[in-house]
Each structure stands twice: as structure tokens, then as C-alpha cells.
GROMACS .gro file of C-alpha atoms in nm:
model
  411
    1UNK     CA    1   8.524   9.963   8.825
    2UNK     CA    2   8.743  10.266   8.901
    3UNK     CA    3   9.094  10.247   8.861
    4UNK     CA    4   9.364  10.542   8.959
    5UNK     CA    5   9.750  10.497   8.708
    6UNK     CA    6   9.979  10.512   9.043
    7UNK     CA    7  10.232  10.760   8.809
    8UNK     CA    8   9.896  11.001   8.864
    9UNK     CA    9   9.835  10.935   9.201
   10UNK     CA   10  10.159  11.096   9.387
   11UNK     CA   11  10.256  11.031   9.722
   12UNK     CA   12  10.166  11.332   9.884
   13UNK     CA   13   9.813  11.281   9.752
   14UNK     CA   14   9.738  11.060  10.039
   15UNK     CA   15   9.875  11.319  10.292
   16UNK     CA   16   9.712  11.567  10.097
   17UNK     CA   17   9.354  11.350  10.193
   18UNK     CA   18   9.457  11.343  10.550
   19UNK     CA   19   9.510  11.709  10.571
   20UNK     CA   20   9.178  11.763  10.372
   21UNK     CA   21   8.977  11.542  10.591
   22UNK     CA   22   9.110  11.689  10.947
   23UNK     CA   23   9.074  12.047  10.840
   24UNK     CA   24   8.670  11.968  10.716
   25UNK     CA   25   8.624  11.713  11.027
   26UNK     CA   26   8.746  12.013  11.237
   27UNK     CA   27   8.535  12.279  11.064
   28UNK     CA   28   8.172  12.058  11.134
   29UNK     CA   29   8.291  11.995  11.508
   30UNK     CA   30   8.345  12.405  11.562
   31UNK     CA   31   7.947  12.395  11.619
   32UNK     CA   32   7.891  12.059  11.756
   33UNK     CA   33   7.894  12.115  12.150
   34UNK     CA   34   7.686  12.444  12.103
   35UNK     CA   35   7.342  12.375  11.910
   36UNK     CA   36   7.109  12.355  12.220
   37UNK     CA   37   7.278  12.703  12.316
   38UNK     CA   38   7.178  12.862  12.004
   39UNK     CA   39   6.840  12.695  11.966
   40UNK     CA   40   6.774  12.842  12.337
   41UNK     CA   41   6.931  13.159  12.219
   42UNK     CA   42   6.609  13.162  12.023
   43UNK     CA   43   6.346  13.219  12.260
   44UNK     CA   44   6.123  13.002  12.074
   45UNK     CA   45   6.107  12.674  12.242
   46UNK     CA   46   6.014  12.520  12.537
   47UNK     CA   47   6.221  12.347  12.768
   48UNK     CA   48   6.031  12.030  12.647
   49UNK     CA   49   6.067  12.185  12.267
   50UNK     CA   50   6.449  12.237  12.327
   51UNK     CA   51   6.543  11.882  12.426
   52UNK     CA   52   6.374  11.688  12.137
   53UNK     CA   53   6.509  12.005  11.850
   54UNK     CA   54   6.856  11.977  12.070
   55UNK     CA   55   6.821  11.600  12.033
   56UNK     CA   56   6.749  11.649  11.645
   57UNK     CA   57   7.047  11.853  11.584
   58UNK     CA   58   7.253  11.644  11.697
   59UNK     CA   59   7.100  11.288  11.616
   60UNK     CA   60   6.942  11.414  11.317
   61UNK     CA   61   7.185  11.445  11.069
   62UNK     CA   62   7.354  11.077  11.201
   63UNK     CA   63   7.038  10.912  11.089
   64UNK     CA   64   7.005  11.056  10.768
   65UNK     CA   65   7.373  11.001  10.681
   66UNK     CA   66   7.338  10.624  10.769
   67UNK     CA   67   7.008  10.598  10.514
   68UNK     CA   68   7.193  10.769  10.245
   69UNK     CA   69   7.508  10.716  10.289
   70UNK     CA   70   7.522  10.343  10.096
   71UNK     CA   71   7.318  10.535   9.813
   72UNK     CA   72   7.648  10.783   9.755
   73UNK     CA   73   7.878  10.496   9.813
   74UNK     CA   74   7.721  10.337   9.508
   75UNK     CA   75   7.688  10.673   9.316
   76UNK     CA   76   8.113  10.705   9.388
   77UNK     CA   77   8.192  10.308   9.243
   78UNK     CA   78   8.032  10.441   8.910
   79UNK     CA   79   8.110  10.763   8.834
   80UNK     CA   80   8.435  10.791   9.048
   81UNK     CA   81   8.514  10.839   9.438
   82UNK     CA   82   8.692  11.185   9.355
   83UNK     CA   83   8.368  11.323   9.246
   84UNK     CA   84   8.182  11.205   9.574
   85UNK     CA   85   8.500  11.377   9.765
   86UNK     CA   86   8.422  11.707   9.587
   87UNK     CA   87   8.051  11.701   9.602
   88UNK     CA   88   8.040  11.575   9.977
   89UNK     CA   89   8.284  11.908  10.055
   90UNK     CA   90   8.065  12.155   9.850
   91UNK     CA   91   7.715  12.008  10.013
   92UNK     CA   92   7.959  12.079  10.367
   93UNK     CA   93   8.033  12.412  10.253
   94UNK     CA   94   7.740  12.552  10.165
   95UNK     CA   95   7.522  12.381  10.449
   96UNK     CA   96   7.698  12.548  10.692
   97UNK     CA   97   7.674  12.870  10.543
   98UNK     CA   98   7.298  12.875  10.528
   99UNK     CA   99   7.301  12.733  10.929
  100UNK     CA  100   7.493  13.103  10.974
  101UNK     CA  101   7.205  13.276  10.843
  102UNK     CA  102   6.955  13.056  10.990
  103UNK     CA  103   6.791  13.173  11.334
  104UNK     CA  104   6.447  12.972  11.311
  105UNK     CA  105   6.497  12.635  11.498
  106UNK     CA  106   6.269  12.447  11.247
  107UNK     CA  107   6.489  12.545  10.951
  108UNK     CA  108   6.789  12.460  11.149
  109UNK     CA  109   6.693  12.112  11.213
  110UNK     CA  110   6.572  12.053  10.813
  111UNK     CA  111   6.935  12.164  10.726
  112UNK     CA  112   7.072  11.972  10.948
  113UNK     CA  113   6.858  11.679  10.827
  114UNK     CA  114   6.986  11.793  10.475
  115UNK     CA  115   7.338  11.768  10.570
  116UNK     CA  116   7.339  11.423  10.705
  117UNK     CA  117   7.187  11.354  10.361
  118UNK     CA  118   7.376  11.478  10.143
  119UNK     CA  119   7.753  11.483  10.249
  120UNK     CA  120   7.899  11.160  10.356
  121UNK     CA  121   8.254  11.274  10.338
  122UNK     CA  122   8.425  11.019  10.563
  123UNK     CA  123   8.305  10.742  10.350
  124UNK     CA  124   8.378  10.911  10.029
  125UNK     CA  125   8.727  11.003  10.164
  126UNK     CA  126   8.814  10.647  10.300
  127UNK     CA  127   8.669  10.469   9.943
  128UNK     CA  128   8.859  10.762   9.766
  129UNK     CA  129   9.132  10.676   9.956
  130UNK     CA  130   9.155  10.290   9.909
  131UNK     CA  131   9.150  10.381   9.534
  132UNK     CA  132   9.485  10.535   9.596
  133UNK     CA  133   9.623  10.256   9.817
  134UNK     CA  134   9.757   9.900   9.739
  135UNK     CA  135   9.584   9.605   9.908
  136UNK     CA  136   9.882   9.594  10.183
  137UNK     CA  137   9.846   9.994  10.226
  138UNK     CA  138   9.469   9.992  10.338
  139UNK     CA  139   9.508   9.936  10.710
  140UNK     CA  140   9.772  10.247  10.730
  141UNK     CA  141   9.525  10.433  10.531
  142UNK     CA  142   9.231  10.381  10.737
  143UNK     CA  143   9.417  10.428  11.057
  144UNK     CA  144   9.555  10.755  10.924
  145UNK     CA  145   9.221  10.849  10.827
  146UNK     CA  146   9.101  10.785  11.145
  147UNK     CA  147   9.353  10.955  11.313
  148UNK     CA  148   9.239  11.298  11.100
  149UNK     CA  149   8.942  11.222  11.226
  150UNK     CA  150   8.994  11.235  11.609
  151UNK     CA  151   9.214  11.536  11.574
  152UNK     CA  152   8.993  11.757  11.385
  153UNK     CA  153   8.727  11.666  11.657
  154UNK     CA  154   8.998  11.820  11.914
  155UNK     CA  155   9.076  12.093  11.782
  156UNK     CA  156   8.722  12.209  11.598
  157UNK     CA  157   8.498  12.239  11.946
  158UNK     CA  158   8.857  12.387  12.099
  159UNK     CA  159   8.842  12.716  11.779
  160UNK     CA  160   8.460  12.702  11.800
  161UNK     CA  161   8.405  12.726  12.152
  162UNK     CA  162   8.641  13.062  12.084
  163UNK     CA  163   8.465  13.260  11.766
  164UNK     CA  164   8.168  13.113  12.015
  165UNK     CA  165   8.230  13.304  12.292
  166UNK     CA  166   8.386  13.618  12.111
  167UNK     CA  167   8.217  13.606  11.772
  168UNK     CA  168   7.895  13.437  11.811
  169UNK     CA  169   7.711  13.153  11.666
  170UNK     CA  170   7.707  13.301  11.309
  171UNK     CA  171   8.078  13.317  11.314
  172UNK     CA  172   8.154  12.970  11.391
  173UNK     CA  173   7.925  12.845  11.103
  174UNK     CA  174   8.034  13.139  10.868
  175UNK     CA  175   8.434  13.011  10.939
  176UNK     CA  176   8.356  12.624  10.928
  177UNK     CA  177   8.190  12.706  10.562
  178UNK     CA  178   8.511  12.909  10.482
  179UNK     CA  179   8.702  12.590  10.637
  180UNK     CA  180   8.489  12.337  10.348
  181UNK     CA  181   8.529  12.575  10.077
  182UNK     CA  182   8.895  12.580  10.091
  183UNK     CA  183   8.914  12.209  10.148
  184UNK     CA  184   8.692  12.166   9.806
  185UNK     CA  185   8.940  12.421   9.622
  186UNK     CA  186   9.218  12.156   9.742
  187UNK     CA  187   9.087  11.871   9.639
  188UNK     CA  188   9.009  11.973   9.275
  189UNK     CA  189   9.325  12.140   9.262
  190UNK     CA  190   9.541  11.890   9.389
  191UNK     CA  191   9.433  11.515   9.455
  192UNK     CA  192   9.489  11.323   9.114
  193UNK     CA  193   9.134  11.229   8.941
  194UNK     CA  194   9.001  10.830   8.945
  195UNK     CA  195   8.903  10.708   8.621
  196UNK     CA  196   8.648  10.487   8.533
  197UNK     CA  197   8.692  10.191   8.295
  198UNK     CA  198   8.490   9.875   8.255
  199UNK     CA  199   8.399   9.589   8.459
  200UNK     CA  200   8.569   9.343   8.200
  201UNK     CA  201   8.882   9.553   8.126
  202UNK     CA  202   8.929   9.548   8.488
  203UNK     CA  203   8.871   9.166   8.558
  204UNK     CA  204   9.162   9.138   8.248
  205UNK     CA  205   9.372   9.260   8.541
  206UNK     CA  206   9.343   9.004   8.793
  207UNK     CA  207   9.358   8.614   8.778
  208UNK     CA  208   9.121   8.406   8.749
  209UNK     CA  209   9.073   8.278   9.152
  210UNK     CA  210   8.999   8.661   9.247
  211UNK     CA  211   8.744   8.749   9.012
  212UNK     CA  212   8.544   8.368   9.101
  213UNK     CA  213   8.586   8.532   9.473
  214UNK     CA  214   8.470   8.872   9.397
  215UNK     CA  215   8.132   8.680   9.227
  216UNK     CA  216   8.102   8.526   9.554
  217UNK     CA  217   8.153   8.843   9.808
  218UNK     CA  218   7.805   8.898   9.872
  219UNK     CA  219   7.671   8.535   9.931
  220UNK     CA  220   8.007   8.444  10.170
  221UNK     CA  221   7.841   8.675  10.466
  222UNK     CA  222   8.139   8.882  10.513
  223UNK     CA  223   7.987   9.225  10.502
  224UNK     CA  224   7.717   9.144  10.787
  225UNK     CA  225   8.061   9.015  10.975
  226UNK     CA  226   8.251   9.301  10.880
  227UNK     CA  227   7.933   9.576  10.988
  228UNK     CA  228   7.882   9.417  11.342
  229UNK     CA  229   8.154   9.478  11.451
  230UNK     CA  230   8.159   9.831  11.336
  231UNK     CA  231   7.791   9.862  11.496
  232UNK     CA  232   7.947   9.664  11.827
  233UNK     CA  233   8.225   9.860  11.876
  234UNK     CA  234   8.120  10.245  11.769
  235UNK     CA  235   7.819  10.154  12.025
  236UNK     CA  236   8.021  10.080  12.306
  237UNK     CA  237   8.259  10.414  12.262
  238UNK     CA  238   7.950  10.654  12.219
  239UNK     CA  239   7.803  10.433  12.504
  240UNK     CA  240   7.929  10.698  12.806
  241UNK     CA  241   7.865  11.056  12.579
  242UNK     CA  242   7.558  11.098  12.692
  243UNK     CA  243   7.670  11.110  13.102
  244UNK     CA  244   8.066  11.194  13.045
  245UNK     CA  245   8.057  11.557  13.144
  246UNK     CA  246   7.824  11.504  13.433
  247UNK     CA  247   7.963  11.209  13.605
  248UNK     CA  248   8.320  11.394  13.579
  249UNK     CA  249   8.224  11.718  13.744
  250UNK     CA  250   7.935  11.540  13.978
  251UNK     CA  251   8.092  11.223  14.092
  252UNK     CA  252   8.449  11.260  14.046
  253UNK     CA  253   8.433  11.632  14.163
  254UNK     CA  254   8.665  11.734  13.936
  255UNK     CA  255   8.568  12.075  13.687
  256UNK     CA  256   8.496  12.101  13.311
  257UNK     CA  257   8.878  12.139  13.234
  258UNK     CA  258   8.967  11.854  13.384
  259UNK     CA  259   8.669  11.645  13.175
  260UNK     CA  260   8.870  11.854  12.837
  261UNK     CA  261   9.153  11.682  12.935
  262UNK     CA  262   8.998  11.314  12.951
  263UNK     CA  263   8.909  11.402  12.617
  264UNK     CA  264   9.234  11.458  12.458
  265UNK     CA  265   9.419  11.210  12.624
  266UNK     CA  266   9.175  10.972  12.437
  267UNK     CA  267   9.223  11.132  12.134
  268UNK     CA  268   9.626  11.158  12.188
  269UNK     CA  269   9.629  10.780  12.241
  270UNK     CA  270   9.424  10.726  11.967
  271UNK     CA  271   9.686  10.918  11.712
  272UNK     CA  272   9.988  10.806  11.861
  273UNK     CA  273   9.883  10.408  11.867
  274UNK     CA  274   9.662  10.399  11.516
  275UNK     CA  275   9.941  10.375  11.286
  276UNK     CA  276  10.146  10.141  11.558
  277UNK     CA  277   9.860   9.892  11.518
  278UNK     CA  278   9.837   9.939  11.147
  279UNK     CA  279  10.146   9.875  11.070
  280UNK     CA  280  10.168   9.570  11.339
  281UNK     CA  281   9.810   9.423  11.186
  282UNK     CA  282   9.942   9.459  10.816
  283UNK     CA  283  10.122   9.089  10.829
  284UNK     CA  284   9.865   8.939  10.995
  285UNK     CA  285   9.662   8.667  10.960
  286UNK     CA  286   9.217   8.732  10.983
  287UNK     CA  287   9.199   8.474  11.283
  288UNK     CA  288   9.469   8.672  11.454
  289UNK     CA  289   9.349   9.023  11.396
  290UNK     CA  290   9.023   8.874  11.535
  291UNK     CA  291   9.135   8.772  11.817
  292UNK     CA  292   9.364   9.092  11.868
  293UNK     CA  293   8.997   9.269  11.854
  294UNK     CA  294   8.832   9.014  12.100
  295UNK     CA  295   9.115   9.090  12.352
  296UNK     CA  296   9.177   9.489  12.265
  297UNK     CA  297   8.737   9.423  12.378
  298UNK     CA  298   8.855   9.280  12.683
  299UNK     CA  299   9.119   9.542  12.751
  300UNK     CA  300   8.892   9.825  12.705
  301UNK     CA  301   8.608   9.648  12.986
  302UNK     CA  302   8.926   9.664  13.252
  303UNK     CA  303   8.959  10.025  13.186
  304UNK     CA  304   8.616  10.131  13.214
  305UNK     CA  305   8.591   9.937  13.564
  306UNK     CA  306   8.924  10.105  13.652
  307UNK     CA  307   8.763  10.421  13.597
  308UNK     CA  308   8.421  10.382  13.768
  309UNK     CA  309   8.651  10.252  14.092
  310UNK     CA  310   8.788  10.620  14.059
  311UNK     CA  311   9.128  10.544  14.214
  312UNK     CA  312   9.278  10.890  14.170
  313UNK     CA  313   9.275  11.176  13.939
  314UNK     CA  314   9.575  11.028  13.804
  315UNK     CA  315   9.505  10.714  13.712
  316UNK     CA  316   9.204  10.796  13.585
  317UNK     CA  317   9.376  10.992  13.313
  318UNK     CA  318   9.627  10.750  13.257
  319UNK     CA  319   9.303  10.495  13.179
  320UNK     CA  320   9.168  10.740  12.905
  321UNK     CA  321   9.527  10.756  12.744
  322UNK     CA  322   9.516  10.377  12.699
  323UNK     CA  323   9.143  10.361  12.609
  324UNK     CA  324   9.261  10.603  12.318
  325UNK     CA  325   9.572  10.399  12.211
  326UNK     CA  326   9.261  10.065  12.193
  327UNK     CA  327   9.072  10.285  11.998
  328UNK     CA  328   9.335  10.322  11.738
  329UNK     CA  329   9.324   9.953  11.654
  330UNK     CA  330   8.982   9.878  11.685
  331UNK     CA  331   8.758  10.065  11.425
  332UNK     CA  332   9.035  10.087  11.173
  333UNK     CA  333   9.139   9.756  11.194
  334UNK     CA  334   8.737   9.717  11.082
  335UNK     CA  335   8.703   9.919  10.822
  336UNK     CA  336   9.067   9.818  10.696
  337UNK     CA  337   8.906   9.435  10.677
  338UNK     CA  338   8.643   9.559  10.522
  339UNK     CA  339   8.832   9.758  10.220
  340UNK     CA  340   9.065   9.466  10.163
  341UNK     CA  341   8.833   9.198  10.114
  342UNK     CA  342   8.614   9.398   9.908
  343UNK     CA  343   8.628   9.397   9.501
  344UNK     CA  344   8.798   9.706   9.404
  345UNK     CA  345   8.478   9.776   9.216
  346UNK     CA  346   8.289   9.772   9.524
  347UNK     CA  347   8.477   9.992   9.741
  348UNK     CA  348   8.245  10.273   9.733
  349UNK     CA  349   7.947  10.043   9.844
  350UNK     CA  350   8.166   9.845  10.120
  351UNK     CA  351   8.286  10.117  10.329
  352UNK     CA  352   7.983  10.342  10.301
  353UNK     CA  353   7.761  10.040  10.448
  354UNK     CA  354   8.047  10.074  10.677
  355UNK     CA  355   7.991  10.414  10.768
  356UNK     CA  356   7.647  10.381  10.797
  357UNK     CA  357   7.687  10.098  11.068
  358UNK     CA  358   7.916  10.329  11.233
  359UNK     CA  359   7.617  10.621  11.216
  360UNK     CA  360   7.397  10.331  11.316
  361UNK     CA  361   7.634  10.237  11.623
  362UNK     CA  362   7.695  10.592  11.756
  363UNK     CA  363   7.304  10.610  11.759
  364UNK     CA  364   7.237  10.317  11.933
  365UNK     CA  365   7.519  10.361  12.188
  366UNK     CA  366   7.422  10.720  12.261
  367UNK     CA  367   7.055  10.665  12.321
  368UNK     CA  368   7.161  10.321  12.538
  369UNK     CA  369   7.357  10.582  12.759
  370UNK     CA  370   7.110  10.849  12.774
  371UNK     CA  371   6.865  10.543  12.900
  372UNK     CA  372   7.092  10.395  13.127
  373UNK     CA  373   7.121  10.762  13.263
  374UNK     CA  374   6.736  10.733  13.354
  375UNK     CA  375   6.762  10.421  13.556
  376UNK     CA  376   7.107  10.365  13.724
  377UNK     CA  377   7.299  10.614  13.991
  378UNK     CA  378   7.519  10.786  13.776
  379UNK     CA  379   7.855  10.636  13.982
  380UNK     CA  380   7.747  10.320  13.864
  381UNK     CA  381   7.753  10.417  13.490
  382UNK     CA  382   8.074  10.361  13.351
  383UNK     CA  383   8.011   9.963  13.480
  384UNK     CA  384   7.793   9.923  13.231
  385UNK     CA  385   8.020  10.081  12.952
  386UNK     CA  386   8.243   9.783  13.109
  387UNK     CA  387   7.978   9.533  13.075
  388UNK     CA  388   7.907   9.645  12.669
  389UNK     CA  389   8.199   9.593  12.591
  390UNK     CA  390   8.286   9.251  12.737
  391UNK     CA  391   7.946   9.158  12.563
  392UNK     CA  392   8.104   9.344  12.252
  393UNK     CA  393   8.398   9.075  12.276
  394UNK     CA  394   8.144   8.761  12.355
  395UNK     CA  395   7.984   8.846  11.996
  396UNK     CA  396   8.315   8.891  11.805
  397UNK     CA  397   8.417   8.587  11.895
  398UNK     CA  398   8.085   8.448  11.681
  399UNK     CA  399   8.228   8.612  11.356
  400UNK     CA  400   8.404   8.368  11.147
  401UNK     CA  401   8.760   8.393  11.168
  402UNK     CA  402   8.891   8.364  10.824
  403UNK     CA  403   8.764   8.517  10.500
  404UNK     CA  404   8.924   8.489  10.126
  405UNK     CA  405   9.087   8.789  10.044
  406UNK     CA  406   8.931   8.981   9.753
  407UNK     CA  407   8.994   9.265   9.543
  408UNK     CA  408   9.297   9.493   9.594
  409UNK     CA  409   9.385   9.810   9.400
  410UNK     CA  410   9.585   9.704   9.124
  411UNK     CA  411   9.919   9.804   9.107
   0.00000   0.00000   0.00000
């Protein structure tokens, strides 16, 4: 089991991670909305060829991450979470420089492939992170997390979409290597190492009732609970991705600025609300956070029906601000659950299964859109983004609502 002495772990460590993982979650997004670009750039492919290698860039790496992911969780509970931090930053790093050399769309997509193997930072951070963190701190932690999350994915595609444009292709990928090689210098430099100790001296630490419910995590069926609703909900957001851009601009008649905007009034929500619900959440109860989730489901189904109604340009925006400030409660509130009634020896494992449902969910809700773009008018789209997630809240409320609480970083 790992274990971190709080005197080594000081408190800026934690906003330290935060600053690590929104600077490296910016640098992958700087080349995210322009791979089928460069792989036409080529003049290689197809247009046939270009949409499945487009389609591979992009989904690629998200199903490799989700089969490997667990495997590095594991890898992290043994030898130490701040070693799966620094090797999931150095596999970033130097991925990303070989994409700036690479012009050959084959090679492109193995690399790609590669990455999604072998990095798993979000995972590594968040189990890195909970090692830091008291039991009562993992819902802020999470959230925060999260919140790096959305904002590097703001502000990456905002700087790549310039070196883009003025630099080229090679630029972007040469910078976002730059970006992960400067995060890895930080994090060996700065974050405080976890140490590893054994099972037994760590049991010594906690009484008697925890360690029977640790032995009994795996057999109580929270983690299938727990993933669900990671799977549920990360479908249901990725669910309108695939048509976003084209029903703003084709049926709304609005332009591409205006469909930048949606974007980062979700994400603004999504910051400024995150911590809000964290803290709100920390006190509560399983059955009430469940139900908070059931109706946050709810919520989020009477803003996607607002939207497809298309009332004005105004409230239209005012519905993705408060889709973003629901999306600050709802997957961290998840993976927060998960982390705290996990055995601190199994942190590693927990939220990287997490992850990977995530992967899984963003998979499954983006090819659910791109087939629901095949067979409906796109105006009628976003009522079936309503319609997922009101079936999103029927399931939840099938999860059991109380679970025993488990392991907790000791203090």
C-alpha cells in the first residue's frame, strides 16, 4: 500500500498537480481539432481513407487508453502513483515529438495508438492525487482536477489553432512536447515522492471494521455501481460532439464563433460550479448524493430540450452555462465516490477502471451521435441528447444507494 508522511506532502503540492495537469491537458488538446487537416495535408488518402484514419486519430488512442489504462493503475498501487505521474508525462512528451516529425498517416495513427497506451495521465494524476488527500478532501480534489481538465481543453485548441495557422502542424506538436517536458521537470522537481510500505504495516493503521470492509470491496458490487455511472454520464456529454458544430452553424444559423462560445460557457460553468458542489457534497450522505445525481440527470434533459426548441441566441447560451455548472457535479462527484470508498491500497486500480469507463463512455456516446446523425434530421438531434440522459437518470436510480465507506488516506 502506498502511503505519503503529510509533513512531505506540502500544501501547494496539490496546486502544484492542478497546474501540472492543465498545462499537459492543454498541450495534447493544441492538436486535437486538426488531425483530419493534416492527414489530408498528406495527399495520401482517399476521401474514404481519410474518414476511417481521421476516425482513428481521434478514437484510437481512447480505446487503447481504456484497455491499458487499469494495467498502469495497478503498476502505480505497487511501485508508487508518483512514478506513474512521471512516466505518463515523459511517454506525453516524447509521443508528441515524434507526431512533429511524422508526415506518413499510417505512422501517425500507430503513435497515436501508442499514446493511448502508454500515458494515462489523468488517472495517474487523480490516484496520485488521492494519495495526497484525506478521505474528506477527495471530492475537492477530483473536482479541482476536473476543473484543470476543462480549462486546458479551452485554452489548448484556442494556442493550437494559432501556431496552426501561423506555424504549421509541426509546430503545434513540437510546442505541446515542449509543454510535457516541462510539466515532467515539475513534477520530479517539486511534488513530494509516495512511498511504499507493506500491506500489514498499513492495516496496523486502521481499525479493525475498515480493514474487514476493505476484504470485502470487491464482492459488495460497488465498483460496477461506481463505473456505470461514469460510462452513463461521460456517454451522454460526448453524446452531441459528433453534430455540435454543424447543427450550430446549419440549424441555428449562427457562425463558428458563436459555436466557440457555447463551448466555453460550458467549460466556465463547469469551473466556477465544480468546487461549489464539492464542497456542498463533502457532508453528505451516499443516498443523497445519489439522488443529487438522479436530479442534476434530470436537470441536464430540460436543458438539452431547451436548446433543440432554439428560443433565442440568448438563451441558448445561457443553457450551455448551466449545462457546464451540472457538469461540475456530476463526473466528479463519481470519481470522488469512487476514491473514497476504495482501500487506500487500491487507489491506483479504482480510479483507473474509472478512467477507462470514462474512455469507454466518450466512445460509446460519440459513435451513438455520429449514428443518430445518419438517421434523424439534424434539428431533431439534441432531443435525443435529452432523451439519454433522462434514461441516464432512470438507471441511476437502480444503483444502490448506500455503500460502507472504505479506505481513506491516513492522516
Amino acid at each position: 500500500m502506498l502511503f505519503i508522511h503529510r509533513q512531505a506532502a506540502p500544501a501547494h503540492a496539490l496546486k502544484m498537480l492542478w497546474l501540472i495537469q492543465c498545462v499537459a491537458m492543454a498541450a495534447m488538446e493544441m492538436s486535437g481539432p486538426f488531425w483530419a487537416l493534416h492527414l489530408q495535408s498528406s495527399g495520401q488518402l482517399s476521401a474514404s481513407e481519410l474518414s476511417w484514419y481521421s476516425a482513428l486519430a481521434y478514437a484510437g488512442p481512447m480505446l487503447t487508453a481504456m484497455l491499458c489504462i487499469p494495467w498502469w493503475g495497478k503498476a502505480g498501487d505497487r511501485i508508487g502513483h508518483h512514478w506513474m505521474l512521471l512516466r505518463a508525462l515523459a511517454a506525453l512528451a516524447l509521443t508528441q515529438l515524434a507526431l512533429a516529425y511524422c508526415t506518413q498517416p499510417l505512422m501517425i495513427i500507430a503513435i497515436r495508438l501508442l499514446q493511448g497506451a502508454i500515458a494515462g495521465f489523468i488517472a495517474a494524476a487523480q490516484a496520485y492525487g488521492s494519495q495526497l488527500s484525506s478521505r474528506e478532501q477527495r471530492g475537492q480534489l477530483m473536482a479541482s482536477l476536473q476543473m484543470a481538465t476543462a480549462l486546458g481543453s479551452v485554452l489548448g485548441p484556442v494556442a493550437g489553432g494559432w501556431l496552426y495557422q501561423s506555424q504549421g502542424f509541426a509546430a503545434v506538436n513540437l510546442s505541446a512536447a515542449a509543454l510535457c517536458a516541462g510539466c515532467l521537470l515539475l513534477a520530479g522537481l517539486c511534488l513530494p515522492r509516495s512511498k511504499v510500505v507493506p500491506a500489514s504495516a498499513s492495516t496496523a493503521l486502521q481499525s479493525d471494521s475498515v480493514a474487514a470492509q476493505q476484504t470485502s470491496w470487491w464482492r459488495q458490487g460497488m465498483l460496477p455501481g461506481f463505473l456505470t455511472g461514469i460510462l452513463l454520464i461521460q456517454s451522454a456529454k460526448m453524446l452531441p460532439q459528433a453534430y455540435f458544430s454543424l447543427y450550430v452553424t446549419q440549424v441555428m444559423q449562427t457562425t463558428t464563433g458563436f459555436a466557440g462560445l457555447s463551448y466555453g460557457l460550458s467549460a466556465a460553468g463547469l469551473c466556477l460550479c465544480a468546487p461549489l458542489w464539492a464542497s456542498y457534497f463533502r457532508q453528505q450522505e451516499d443516498s443523497t448524493i445519489l439522488r443529487w445525481m438522479i436530479a442534476l440527470c434530470i436537470a441536464s434533459a430540460a436543458l438539452m430540450a431547451v436548446q433543440s426548441l432554439y428560443l433565442s441566441a440568448t438563451i441558448f447560451l445561457v443553457c450551455r452555462f448551466l449545462w457546464g455548472c451540472v457538469l461540475g457535479a456530476l463526473l466528479p462527484v463519481f470519481y470522488s465516490l469512487l476514491s473514497i470508498h476504495t482501500p487506500a491500497n487500491k487507489q491506483g486500480q479504482a480510479l483507473a477502471y474509472g478512467n477507462s469507463a470514462a474512455k469507454a463512455g466518450a466512445l460509446l456516446g460519440t459513435a451513438a451521435g455520429a449514428l443518430l446523425m445518419a438517421i434523424l434530421p439534424l434539428q431533431h438531434l439534441f432531443w435525443a441528447v435529452a432523451v439519454a440522459y433522462l434514461l441516464t437518470a432512470l438507471l441511476l436510480a437502480l444503483l444502490p444507494r448506500t455503500y460502507p465507506a472504505t479506505g481513506s488516506a491516513p492522516a
